[in-house]
Short mmCIF file of C-alpha atoms in Angstrom, two decimals:
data_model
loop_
_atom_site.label_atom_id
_atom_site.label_comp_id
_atom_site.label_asym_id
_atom_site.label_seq_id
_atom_site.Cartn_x
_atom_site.Cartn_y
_atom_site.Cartn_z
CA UNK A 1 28.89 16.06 -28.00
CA UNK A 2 29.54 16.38 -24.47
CA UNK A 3 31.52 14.25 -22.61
CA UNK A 4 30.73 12.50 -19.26
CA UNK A 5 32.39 13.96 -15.99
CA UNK A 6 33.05 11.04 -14.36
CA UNK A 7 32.65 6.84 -15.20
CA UNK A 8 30.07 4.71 -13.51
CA UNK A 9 31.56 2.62 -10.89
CA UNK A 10 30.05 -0.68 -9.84
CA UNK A 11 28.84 -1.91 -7.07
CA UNK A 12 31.70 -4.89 -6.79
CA UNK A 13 34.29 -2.31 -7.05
CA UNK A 14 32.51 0.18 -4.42
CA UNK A 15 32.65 -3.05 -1.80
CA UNK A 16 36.72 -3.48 -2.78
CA UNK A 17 37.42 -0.17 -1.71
CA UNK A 18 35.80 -0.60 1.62
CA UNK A 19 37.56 -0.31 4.67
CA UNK A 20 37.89 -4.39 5.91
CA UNK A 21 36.29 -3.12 9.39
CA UNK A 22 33.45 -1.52 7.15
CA UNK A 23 32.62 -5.20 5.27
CA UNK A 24 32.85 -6.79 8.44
CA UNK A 25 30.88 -4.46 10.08
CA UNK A 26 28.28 -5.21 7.51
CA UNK A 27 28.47 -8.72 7.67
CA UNK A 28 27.91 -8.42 11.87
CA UNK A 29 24.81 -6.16 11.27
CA UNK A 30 23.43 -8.95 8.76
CA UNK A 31 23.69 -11.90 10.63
CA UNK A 32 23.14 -10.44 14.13
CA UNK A 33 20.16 -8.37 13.01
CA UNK A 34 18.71 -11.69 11.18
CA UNK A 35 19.16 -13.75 14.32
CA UNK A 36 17.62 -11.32 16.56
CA UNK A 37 15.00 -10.74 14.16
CA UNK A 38 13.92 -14.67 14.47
CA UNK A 39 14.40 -15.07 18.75
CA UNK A 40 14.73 -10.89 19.85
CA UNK A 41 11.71 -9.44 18.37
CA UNK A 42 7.98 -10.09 18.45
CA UNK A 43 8.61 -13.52 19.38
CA UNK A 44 10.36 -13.52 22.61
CA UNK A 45 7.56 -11.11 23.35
CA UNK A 46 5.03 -13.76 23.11
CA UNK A 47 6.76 -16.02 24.65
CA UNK A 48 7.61 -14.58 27.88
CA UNK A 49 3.83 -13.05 27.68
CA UNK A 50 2.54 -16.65 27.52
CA UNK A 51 5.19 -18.12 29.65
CA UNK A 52 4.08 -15.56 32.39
CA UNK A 53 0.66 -16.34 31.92
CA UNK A 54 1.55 -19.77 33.47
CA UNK A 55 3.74 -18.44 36.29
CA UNK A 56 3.08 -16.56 39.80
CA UNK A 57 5.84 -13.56 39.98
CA UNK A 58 5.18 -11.71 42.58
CA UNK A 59 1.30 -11.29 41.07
CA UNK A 60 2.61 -9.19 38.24
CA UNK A 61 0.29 -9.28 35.13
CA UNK A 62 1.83 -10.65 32.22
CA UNK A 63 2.48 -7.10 30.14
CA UNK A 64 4.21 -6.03 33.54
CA UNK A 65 6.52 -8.88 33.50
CA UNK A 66 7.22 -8.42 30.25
CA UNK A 67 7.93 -4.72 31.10
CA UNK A 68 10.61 -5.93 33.94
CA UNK A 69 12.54 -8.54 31.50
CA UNK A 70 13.08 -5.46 29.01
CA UNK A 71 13.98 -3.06 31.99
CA UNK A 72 16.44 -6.01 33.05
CA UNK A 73 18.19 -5.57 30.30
CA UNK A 74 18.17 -1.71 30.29
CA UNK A 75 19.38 -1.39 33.93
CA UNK A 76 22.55 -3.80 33.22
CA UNK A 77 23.44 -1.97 30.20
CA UNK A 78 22.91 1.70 31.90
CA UNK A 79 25.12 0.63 34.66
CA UNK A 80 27.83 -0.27 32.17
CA UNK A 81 27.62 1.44 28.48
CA UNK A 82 29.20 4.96 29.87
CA UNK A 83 32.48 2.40 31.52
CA UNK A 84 32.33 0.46 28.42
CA UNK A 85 32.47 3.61 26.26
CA UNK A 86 35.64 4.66 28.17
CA UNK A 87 37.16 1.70 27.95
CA UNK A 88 36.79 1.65 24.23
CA UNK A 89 38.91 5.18 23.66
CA UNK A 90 41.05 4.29 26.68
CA UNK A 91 42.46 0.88 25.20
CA UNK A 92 42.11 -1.40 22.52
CA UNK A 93 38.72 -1.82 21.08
CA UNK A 94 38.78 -4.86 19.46
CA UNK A 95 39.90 -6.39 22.45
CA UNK A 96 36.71 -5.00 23.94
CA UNK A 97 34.67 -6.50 21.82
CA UNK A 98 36.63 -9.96 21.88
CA UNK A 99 36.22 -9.62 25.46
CA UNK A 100 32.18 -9.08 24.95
CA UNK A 101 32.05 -11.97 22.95
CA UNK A 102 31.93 -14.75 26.50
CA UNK A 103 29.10 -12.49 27.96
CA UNK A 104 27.14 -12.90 24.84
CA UNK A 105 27.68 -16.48 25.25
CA UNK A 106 26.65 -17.13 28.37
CA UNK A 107 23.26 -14.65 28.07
CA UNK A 108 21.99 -17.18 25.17
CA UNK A 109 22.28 -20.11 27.16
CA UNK A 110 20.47 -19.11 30.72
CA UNK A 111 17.52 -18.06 27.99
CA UNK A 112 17.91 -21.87 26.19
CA UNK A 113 18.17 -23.64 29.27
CA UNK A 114 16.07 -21.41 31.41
CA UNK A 115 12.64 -22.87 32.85
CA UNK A 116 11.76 -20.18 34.61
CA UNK A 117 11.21 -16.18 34.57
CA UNK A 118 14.02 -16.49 36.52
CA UNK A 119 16.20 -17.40 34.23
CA UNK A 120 15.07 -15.05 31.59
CA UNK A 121 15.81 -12.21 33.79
CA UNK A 122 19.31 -13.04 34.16
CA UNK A 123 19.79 -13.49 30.52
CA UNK A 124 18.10 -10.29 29.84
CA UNK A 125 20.58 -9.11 32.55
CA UNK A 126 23.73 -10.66 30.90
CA UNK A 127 21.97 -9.62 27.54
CA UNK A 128 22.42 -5.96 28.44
CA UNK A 129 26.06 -6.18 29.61
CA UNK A 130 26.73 -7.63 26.25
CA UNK A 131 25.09 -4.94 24.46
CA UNK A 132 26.94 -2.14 26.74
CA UNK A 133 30.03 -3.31 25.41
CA UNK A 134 29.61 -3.87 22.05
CA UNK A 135 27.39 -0.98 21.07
CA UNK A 136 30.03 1.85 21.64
CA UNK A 137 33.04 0.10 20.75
CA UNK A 138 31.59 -1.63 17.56
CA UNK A 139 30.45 2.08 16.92
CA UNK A 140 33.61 3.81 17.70
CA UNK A 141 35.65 1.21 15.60
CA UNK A 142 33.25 1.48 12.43
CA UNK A 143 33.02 5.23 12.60
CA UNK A 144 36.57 5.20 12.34
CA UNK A 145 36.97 3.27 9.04
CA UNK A 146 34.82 5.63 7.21
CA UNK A 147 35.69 8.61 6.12
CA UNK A 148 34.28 11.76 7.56
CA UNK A 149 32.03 13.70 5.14
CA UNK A 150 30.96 10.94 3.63
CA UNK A 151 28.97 8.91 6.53
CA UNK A 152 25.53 9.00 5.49
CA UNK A 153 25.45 6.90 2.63
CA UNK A 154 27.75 4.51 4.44
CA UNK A 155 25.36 4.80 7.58
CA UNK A 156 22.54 4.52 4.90
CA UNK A 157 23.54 0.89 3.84
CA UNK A 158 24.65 0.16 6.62
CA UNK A 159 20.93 0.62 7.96
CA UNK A 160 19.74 -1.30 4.91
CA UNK A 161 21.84 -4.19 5.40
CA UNK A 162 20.00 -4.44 9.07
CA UNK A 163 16.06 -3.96 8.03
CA UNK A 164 16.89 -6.34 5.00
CA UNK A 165 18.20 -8.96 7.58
CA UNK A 166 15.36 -7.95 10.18
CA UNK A 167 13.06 -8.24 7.10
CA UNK A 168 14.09 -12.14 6.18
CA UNK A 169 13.74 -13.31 9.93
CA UNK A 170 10.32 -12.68 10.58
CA UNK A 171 9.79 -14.29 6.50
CA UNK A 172 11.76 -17.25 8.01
CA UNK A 173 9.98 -17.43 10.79
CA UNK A 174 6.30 -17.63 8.69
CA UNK A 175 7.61 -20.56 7.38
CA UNK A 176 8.62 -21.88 10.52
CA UNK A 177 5.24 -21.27 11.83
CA UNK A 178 3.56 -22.84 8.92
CA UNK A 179 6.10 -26.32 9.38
CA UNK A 180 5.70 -26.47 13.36
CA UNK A 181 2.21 -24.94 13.84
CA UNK A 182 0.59 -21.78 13.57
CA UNK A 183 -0.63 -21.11 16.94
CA UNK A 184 0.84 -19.49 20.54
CA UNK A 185 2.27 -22.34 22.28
CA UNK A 186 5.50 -21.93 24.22
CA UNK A 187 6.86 -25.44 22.94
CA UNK A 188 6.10 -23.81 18.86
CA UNK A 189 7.78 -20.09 19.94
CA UNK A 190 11.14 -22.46 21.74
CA UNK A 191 11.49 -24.40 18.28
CA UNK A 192 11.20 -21.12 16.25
CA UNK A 193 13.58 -19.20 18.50
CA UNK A 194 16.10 -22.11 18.06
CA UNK A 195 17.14 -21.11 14.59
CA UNK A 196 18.09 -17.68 15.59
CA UNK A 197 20.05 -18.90 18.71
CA UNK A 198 21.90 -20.70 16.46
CA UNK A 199 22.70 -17.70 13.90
CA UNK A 200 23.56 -15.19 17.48
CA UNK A 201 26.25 -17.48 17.82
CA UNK A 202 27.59 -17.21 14.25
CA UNK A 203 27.54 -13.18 15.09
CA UNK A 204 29.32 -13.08 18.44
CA UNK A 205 32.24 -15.10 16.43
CA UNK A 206 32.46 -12.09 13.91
CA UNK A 207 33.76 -9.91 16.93
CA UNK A 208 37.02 -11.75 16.98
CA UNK A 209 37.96 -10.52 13.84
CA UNK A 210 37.62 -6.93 13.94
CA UNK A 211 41.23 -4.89 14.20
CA UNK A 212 42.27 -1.41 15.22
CA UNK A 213 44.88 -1.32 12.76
CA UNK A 214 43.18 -1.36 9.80
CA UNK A 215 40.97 1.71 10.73
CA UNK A 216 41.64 4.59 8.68
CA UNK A 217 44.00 7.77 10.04
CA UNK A 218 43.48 11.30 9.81
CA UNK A 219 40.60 10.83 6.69
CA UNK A 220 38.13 9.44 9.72
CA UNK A 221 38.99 12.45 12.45
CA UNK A 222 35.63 15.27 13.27
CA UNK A 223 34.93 17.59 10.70
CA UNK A 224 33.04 19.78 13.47
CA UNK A 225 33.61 23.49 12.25
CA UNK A 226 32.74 21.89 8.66
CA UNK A 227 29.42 20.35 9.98
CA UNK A 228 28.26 23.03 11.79
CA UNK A 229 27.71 25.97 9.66
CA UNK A 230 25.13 28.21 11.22
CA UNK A 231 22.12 29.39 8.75
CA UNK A 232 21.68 32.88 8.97
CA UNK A 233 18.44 33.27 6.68
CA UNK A 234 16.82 30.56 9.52
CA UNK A 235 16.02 33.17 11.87
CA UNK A 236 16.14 31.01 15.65
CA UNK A 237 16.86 33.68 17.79
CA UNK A 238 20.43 33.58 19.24
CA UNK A 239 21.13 30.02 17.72
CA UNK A 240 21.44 31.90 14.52
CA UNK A 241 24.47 34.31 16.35
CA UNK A 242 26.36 31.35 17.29
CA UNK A 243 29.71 31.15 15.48
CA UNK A 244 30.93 27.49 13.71
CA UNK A 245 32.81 26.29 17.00
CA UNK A 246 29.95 27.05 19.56
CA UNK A 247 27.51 25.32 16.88
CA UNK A 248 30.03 22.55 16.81
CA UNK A 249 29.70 22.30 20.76
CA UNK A 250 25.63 22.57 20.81
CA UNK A 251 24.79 19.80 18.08
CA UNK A 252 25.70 16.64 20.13
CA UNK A 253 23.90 17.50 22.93
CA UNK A 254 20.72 18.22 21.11
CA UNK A 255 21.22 15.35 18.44
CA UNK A 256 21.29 13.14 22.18
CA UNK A 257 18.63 15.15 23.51
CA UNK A 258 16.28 14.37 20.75
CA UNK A 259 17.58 10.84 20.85
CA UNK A 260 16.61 9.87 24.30
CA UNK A 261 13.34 11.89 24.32
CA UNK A 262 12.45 9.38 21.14
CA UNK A 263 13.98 6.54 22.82
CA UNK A 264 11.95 7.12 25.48
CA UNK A 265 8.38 7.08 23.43
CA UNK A 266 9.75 3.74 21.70
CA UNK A 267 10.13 2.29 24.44
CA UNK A 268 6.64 2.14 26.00
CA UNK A 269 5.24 1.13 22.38
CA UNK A 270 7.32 -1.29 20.51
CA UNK A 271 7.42 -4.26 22.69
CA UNK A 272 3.86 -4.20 23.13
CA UNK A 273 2.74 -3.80 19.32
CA UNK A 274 2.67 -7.68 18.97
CA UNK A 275 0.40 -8.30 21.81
CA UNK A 276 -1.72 -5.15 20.57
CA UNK A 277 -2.47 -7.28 17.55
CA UNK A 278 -3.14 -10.65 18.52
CA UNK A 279 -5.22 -8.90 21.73
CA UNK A 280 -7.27 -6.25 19.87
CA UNK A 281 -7.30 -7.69 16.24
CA UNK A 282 -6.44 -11.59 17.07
CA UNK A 283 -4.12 -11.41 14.15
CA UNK A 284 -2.26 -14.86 13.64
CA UNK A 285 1.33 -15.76 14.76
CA UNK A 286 1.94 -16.10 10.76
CA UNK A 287 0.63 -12.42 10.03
CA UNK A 288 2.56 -10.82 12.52
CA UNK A 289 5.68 -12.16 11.45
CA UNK A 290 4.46 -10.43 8.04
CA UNK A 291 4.05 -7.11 9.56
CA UNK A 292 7.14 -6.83 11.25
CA UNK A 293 9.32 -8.19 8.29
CA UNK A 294 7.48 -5.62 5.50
CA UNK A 295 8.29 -3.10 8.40
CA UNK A 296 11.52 -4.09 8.67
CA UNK A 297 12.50 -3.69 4.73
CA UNK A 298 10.64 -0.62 4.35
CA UNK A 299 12.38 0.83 6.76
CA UNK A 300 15.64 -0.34 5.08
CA UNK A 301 14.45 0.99 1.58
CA UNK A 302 13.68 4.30 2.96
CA UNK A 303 16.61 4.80 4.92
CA UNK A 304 18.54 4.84 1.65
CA UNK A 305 16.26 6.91 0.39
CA UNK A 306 16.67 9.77 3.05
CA UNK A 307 19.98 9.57 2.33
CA UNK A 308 19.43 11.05 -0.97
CA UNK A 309 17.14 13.21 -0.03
CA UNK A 310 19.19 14.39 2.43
CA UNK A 311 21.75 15.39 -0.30
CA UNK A 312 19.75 18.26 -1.71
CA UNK A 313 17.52 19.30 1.48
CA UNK A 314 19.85 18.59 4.67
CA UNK A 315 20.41 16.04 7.16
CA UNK A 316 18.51 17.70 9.57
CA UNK A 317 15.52 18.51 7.76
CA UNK A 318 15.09 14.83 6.40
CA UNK A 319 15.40 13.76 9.87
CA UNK A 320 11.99 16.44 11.09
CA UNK A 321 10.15 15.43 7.97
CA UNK A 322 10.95 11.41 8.76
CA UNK A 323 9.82 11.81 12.55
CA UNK A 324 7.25 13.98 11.49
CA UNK A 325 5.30 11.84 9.70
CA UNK A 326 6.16 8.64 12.09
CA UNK A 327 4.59 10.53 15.19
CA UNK A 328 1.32 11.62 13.09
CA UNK A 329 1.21 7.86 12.07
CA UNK A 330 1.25 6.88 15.62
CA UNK A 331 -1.66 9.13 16.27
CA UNK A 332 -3.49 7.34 14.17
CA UNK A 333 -2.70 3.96 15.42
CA UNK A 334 -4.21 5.24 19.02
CA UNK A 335 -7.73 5.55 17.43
CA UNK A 336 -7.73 1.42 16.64
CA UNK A 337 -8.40 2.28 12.77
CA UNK A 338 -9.86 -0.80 10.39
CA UNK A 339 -7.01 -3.32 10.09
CA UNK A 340 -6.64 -2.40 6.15
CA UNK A 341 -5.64 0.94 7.72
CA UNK A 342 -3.67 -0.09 10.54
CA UNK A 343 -1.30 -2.36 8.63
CA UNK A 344 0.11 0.44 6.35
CA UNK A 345 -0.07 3.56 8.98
CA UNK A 346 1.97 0.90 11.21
CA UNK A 347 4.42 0.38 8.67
CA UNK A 348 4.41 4.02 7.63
CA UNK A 349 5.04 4.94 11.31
CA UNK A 350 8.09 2.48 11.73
CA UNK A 351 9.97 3.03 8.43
CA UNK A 352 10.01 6.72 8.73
CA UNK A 353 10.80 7.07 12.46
CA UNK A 354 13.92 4.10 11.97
CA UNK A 355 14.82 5.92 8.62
CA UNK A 356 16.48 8.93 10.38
CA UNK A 357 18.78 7.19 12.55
CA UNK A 358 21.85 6.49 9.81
CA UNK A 359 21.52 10.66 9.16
CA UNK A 360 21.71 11.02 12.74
CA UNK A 361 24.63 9.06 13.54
CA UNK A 362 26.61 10.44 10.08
CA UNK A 363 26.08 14.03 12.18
CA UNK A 364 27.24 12.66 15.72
CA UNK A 365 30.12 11.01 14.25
CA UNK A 366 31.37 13.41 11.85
CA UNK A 367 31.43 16.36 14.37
CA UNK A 368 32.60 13.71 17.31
CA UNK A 369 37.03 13.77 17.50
CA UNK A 370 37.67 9.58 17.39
CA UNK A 371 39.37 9.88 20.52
CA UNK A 372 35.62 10.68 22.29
CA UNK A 373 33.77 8.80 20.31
CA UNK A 374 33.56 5.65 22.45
CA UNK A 375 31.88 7.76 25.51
CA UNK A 376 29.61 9.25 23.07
CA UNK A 377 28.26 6.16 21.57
CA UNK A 378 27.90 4.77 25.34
CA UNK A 379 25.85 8.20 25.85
CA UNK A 380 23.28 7.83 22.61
CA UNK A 381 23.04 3.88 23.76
CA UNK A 382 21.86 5.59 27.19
CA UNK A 383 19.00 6.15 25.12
CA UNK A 384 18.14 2.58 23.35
CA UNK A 385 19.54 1.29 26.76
CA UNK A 386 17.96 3.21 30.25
CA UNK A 387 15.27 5.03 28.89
CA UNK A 388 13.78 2.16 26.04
CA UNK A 389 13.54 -0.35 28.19
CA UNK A 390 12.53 1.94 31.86
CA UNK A 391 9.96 3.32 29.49
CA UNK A 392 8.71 -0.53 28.25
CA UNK A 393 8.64 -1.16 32.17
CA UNK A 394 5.66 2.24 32.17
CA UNK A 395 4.67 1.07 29.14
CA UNK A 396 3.36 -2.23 30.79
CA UNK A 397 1.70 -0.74 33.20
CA UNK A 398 0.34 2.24 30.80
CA UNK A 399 -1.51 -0.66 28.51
CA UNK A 400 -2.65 -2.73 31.92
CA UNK A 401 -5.70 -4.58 30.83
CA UNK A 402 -5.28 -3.75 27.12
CA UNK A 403 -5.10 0.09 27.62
CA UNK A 404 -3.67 0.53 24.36
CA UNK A 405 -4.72 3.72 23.14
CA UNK A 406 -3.76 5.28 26.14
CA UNK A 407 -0.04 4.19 25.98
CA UNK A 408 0.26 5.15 22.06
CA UNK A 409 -1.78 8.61 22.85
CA UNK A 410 0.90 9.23 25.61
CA UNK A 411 4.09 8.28 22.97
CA UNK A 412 2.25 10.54 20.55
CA UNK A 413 3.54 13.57 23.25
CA UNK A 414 6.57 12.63 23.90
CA UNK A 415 7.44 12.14 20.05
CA UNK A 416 6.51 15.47 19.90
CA UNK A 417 8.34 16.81 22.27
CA UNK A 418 11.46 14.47 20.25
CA UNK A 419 10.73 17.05 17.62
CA UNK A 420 11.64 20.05 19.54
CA UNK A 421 15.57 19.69 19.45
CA UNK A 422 15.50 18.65 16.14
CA UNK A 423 13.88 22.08 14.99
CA UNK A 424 16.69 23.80 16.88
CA UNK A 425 19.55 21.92 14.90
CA UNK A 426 18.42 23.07 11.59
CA UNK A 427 20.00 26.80 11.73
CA UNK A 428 23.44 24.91 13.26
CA UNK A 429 24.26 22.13 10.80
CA UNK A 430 25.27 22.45 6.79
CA UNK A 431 25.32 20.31 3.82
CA UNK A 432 27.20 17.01 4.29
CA UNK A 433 30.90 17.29 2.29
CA UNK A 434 29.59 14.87 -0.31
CA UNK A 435 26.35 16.99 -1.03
CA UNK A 436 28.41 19.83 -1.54
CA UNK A 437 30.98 18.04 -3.53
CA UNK A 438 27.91 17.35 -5.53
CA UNK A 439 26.45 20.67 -6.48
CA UNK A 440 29.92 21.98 -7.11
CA UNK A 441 30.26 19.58 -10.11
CA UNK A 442 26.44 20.11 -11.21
CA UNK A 443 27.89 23.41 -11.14
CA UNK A 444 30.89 23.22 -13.20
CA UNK A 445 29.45 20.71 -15.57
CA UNK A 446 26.63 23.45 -16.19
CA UNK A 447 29.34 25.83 -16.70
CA UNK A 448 31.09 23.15 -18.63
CA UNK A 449 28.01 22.20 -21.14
CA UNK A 450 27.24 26.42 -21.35
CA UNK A 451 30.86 26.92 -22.74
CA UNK A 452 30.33 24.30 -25.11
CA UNK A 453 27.30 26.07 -26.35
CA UNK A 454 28.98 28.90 -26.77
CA UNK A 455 31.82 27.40 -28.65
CA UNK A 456 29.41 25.80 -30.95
CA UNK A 457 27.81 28.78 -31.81
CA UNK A 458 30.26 31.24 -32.62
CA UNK A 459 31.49 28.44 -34.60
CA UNK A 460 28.30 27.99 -36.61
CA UNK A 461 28.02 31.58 -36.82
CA UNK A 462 31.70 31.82 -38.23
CA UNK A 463 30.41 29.18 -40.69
CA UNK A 464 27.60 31.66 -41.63
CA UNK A 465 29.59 33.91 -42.43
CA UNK A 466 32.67 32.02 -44.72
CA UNK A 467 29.56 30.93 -46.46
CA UNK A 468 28.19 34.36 -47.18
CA UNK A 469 31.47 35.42 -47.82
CA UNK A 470 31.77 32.82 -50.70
CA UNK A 471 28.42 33.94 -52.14
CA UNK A 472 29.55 37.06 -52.24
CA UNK A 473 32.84 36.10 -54.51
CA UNK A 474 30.68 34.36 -56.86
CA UNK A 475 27.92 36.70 -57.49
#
């Protein structure tokens, strides 16, 4: 009978072993991404829509200030992400991120107490400074309590742990709607967005506690001539002559690349998909909140599951197939379809294209040395930070008078064109360490269970033949 390679371990003992910056990494995604999830998302976009609607800025439509609150927040943290990402390989980062914690603060309460567009402009402002600091140095100090190699399915949870809190909020917040009233009113979106207020607080506490010293040593430093190993039978023209330390060189600057061109395309959609469906399908407060939060854990779900996929076919080529199928989704969506087809395309097309993102940071990390890695993560946040929120600002004035189809046909391109340095990566990155790791024991347990075979038969047939042998004697 053959024996098992290795034990099962359990979950409990899989969190033990954790790094303690890893766990409390996890708990800062959960809570933050569950607060934000209840104030951030769809619902602070309804409420500065309606609380426009009321208000004379400068004649701006409604969309279009909702466009300048999101570029607000963009412009502060473009201005200060690349300093903050120096700062966080220059000196201590947990000190950063203490240090973050009073801007954080002070951005929730000009949006509580604000009464006027005003005063959501300066705590989109303060908003972004906040996120320029934490974003690379929270990055920097979780990427180096994990070990290199083994990223993805740390990334992948990680990822899960957000979409499953991103999930719940918007599930909260149907309840919330159902209690307080179902309906757009700025006094029912205040009430709602009170609860997550209250949970952002509990998150910007968690960056107290996170410590340089117990990040992990040497086991956490780049892996670069080990990630990129260039695919000769992928025939790219001279991408496929590059040796392993050029390759090494090439892949952050086209994982970026691809990053900001994608950023850019999100940008001009996703703040305006909940007005696109109260506007063009006058879908409830109640069923948005549904959409967003089955999004949301799909996206989770599937993340995880490109991880494993990712094992056996690459990081790289899970990442095409994921943004693949988001962009065609997204084509879709531009032709208004039926709602029974909307809702699942919609979900399709944000699962897949959030999916990719733990594979994509697994590569940037494992390839980036630790003393870089906090101007790197300032220069991927460039992306989510400049170009998202710029490109909501065209976005706004792309959908105008409920232009939709014209903003998603335009995101459909540029998603495409997010494709393009993707395709190039695949000849110039390998197999993560653990997929490797993998095949070599499905290798030598083959060999393993083959031997044992063997044995067993030459024993049977040495059997055979004491038993002939005796029949021999006794005829």
């Amino acid at each position: 009978m053959t024996q098992k390679m290795n034990s099962r371990i359990t979950v409990k003992e899989v969190i033990r072993s954790m790094n303690y910056n890893v766990k409390l990494t996890f708990s800062f995604y959960a809570i933050s991404s569950l607060s934000r999830s209840m104030w951030m998302g769809s619902v602070l976009s309804l409420y500065i829509n309606i609380f426009a609607s009321g208000s004379d800025f400068f004649g701006l439509s409604e969309n279009e200030i909702l466009g300048i609150t999101s570029a607000a927040s963009g412009i502060t943290m473009t201005l200060f992400v690349f300093p903050a990402g120096y700062f966080a390989d220059k000196f201590r980062r947990d000190s950063i991120l203490r240090l973050s914690t009073f801007i954080g603060v002070a951005g929730l309460l000009f949006l509580i107490l604000g009464k006027s567009i005003v005063f959501i402009l300066v705590s989109m402002l303060l908003w972004g400074l906040f996120n320029a600091f934490v974003r690379p140095t929270l990055e920097s100090i979780f990427a180096d309590s994990v070990e290199s190699g083994y990223r993805s399915k740390i990334y992948s949870w990680a990822h899960l742990i957000r979409e499953v809190a991103m999930a719940i909020g918007p599930f909260l917040n149907i309840g919330l709607f159902a209690i307080i009233g179902n309906n757009y009113n700025l006094s029912v979106l205040r009430k709602v967005m009170g609860i997550g207020f209250a949970l952002s607080f509990v998150s910007i506490i968690l960056l107290f506690l996170f410590k340089d010293d117990r990040a992990l040593g040497k086991e956490s430093e780049a892996i670069a001539e080990e990630v990129a190993a260039v695919n000769q039978e992928i025939k790219l023209g001279r991408l496929t002559q590059l040796d392993s330390k050029k390759a090494a060189k090439l892949i952050p600057y086209l994982l970026i690349t691809g990053n900001v061109i994608i950023g850019i395309g999100a940008g001009m959609t996703i703040k305006y998909f909940p007005i696109f469906f109260k506007d063009i399908y006058l879908i409830s407060p109640i069923a948005i909140q549904g959409i967003m939060g089955g999004t949301s854990l799909a996206t989770g779900l599937l993340a995880v599951a490109s991880q494993k996929a990712s094992l056996k076919i690459g990081r790289v080529q899970t990442i095409f197939l994921a943004q693949y199928l988001a962009t065609a989704s997204l084509l879709v969506i531009a032709i208004y379809p039926p709602l029974g087809v909307l809702i699942p395309i919609f979900i399709i097309r944000g699962s897949f294209m959030n999916a990719a993102q733990p594979l994509s940071r697994s590569i940037l990390m494992d390839i980036i040395p630790k003393h870089n890695r906090g101007k790197w993560n300032s220069i991927e946040a460039i992306a989510w930070g400049l170009f998202w929120n710029v490109s909501a600002l065209v976005g706004g004035f792309l959908v105008g008078d409920n232009n939709y189809n014209l903003c998603f046909s335009i995101t459909t391109f540029i998603y495409i064109l997010g494709l393009v340095p993707i395709i190039l990566l695949i000849p110039l990155v390998g197999k993560e360490r653990e997929a490797l790791e993998r095949e070599r024991k499905v290798e030598n347990g083959s060999s393993l269970e083959l031997a044992e075979v063997e044995e067993n038969l030459t024993n049977t047939f040495k059997q055979s033949d004491g038993l002939i042998q005796e029949e021999k004697i006794e005829t």
